[in-house]
N, CA, C and O atoms as a GROMACS GRO file, in nm:
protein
  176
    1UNK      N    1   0.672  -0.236   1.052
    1UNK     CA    2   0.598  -0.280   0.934
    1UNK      C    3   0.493  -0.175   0.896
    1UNK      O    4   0.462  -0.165   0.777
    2UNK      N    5   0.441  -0.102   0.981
    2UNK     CA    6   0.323  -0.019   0.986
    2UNK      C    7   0.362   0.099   0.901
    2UNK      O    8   0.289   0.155   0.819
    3UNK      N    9   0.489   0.131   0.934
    3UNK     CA   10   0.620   0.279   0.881
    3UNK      C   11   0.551   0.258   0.722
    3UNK      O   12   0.464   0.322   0.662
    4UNK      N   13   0.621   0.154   0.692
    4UNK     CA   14   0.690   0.126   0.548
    4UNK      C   15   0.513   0.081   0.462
    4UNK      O   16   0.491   0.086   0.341
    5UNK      N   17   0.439   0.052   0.546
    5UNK     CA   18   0.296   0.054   0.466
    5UNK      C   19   0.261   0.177   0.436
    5UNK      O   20   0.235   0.199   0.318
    6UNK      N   21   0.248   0.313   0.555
    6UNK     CA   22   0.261   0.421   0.525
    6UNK      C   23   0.318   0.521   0.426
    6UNK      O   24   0.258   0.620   0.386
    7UNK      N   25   0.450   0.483   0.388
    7UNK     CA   26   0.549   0.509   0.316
    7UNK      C   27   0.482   0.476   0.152
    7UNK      O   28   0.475   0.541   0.047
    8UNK      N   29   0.442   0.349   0.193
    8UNK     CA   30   0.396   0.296   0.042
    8UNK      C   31   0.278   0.372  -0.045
    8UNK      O   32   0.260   0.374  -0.167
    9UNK      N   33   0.196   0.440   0.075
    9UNK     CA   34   0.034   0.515   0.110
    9UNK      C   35   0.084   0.655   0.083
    9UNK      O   36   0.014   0.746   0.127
   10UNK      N   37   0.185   0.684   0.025
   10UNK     CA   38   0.243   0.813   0.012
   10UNK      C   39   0.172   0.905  -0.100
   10UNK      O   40   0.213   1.016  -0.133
   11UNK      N   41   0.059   0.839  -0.151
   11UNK     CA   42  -0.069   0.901  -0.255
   11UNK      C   43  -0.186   0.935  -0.140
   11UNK      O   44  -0.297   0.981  -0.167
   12UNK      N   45  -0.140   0.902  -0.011
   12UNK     CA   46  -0.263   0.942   0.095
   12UNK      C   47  -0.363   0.888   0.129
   12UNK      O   48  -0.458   0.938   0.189
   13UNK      N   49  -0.342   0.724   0.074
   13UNK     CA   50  -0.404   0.656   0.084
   13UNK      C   51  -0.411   0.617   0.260
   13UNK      O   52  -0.305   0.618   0.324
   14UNK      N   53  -0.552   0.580   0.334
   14UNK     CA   54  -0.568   0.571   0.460
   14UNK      C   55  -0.580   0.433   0.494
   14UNK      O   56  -0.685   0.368   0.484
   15UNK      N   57  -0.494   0.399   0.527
   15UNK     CA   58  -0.490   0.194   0.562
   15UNK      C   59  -0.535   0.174   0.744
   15UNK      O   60  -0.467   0.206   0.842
   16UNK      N   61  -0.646   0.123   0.741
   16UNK     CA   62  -0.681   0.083   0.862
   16UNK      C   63  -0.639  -0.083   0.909
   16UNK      O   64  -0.648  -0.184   0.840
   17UNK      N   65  -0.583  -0.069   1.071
   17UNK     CA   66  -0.565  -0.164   1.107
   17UNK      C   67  -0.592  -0.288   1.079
   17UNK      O   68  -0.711  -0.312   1.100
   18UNK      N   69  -0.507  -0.414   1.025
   18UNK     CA   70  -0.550  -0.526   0.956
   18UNK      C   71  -0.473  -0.606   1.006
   18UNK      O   72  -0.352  -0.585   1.020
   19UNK      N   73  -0.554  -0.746   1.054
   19UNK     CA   74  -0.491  -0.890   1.100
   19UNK      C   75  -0.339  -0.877   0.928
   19UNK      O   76  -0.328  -0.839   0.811
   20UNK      N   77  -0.267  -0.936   1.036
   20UNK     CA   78  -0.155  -0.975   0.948
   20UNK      C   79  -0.160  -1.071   0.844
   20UNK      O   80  -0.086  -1.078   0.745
   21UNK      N   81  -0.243  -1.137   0.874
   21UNK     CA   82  -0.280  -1.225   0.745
   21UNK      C   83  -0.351  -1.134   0.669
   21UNK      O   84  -0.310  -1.170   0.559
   22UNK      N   85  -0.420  -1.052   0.649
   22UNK     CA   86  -0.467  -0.994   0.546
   22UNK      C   87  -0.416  -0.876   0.527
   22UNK      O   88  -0.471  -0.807   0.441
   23UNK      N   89  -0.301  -0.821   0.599
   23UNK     CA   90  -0.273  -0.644   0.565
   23UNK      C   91  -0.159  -0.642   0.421
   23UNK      O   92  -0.121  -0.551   0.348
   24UNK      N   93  -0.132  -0.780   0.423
   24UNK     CA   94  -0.073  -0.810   0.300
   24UNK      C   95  -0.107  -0.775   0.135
   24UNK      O   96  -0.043  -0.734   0.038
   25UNK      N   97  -0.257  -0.820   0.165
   25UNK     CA   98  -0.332  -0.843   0.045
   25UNK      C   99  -0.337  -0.689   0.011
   25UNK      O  100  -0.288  -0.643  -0.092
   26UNK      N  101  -0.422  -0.590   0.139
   26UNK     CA  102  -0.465  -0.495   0.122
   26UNK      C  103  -0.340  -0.403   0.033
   26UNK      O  104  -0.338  -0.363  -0.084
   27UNK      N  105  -0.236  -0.389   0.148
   27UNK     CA  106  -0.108  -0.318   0.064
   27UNK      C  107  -0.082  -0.348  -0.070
   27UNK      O  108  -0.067  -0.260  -0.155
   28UNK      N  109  -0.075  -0.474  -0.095
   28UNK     CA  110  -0.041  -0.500  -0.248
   28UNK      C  111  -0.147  -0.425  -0.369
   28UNK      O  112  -0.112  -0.389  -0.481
   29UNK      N  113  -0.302  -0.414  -0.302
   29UNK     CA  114  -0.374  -0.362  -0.373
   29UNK      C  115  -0.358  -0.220  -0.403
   29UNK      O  116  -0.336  -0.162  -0.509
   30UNK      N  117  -0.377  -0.170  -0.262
   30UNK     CA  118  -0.351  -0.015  -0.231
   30UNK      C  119  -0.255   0.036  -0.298
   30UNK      O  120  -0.270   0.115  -0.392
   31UNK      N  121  -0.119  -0.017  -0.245
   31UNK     CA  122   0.048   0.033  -0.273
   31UNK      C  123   0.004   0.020  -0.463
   31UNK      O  124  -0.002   0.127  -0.522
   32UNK      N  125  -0.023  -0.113  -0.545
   32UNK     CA  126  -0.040  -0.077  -0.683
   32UNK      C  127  -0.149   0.013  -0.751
   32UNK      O  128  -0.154   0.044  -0.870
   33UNK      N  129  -0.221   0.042  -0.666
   33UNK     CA  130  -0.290   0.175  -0.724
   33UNK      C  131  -0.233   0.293  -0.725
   33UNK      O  132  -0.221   0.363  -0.826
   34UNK      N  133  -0.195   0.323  -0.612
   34UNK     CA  134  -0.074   0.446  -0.574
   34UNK      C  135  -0.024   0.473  -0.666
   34UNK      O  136  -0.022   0.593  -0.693
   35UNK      N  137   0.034   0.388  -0.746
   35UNK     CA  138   0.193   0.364  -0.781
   35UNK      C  139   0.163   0.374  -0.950
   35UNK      O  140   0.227   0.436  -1.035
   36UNK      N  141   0.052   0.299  -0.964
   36UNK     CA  142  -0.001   0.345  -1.118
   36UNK      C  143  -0.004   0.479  -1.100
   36UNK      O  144   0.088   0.550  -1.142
   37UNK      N  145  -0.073   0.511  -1.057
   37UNK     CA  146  -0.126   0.668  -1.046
   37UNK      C  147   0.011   0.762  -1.013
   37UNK      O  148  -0.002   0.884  -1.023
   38UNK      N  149   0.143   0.705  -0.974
   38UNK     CA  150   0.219   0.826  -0.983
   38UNK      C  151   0.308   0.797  -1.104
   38UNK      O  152   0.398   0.863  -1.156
   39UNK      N  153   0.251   0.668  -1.134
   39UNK     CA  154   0.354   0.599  -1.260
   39UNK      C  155   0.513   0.512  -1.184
   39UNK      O  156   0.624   0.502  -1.237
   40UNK      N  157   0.474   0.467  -1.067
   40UNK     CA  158   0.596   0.404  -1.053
   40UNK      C  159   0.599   0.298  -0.968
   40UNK      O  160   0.659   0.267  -0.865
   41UNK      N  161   0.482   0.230  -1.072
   41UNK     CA  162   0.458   0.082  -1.057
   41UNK      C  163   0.602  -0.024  -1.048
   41UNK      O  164   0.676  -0.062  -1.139
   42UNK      N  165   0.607  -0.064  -0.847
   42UNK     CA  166   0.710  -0.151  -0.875
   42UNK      C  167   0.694  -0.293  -0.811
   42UNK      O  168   0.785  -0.374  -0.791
   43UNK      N  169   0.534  -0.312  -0.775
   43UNK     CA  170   0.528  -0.413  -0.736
   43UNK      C  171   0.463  -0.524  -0.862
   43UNK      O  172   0.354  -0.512  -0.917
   44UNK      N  173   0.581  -0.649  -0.888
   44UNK     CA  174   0.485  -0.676  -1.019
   44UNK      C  175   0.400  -0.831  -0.979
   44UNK      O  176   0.319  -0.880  -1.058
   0.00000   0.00000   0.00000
């Protein structure tokens, strides 16, 4: 699970260790900033 958060962080974004109940939230935030910013917003 950790891989594919990384993967998502591929703008270099640095994700620190998070209870599983919340590493959810964080990714969804993180991963759609990324993703604006490379333009390939696919989480909707």
């Amino acid at each position: 699970m950790q891989d594919s958060v990384r993967e998502t962080a591929g703008t270099g974004h640095r994700f620190e260790p998070l209870p599983k109940s919340n590493w959810p939230i964080r990714v969804f935030v993180e991963a759609k900033s990324g993703a604006i910013m490379r333009g390939e917003l696919t989480l909707h």
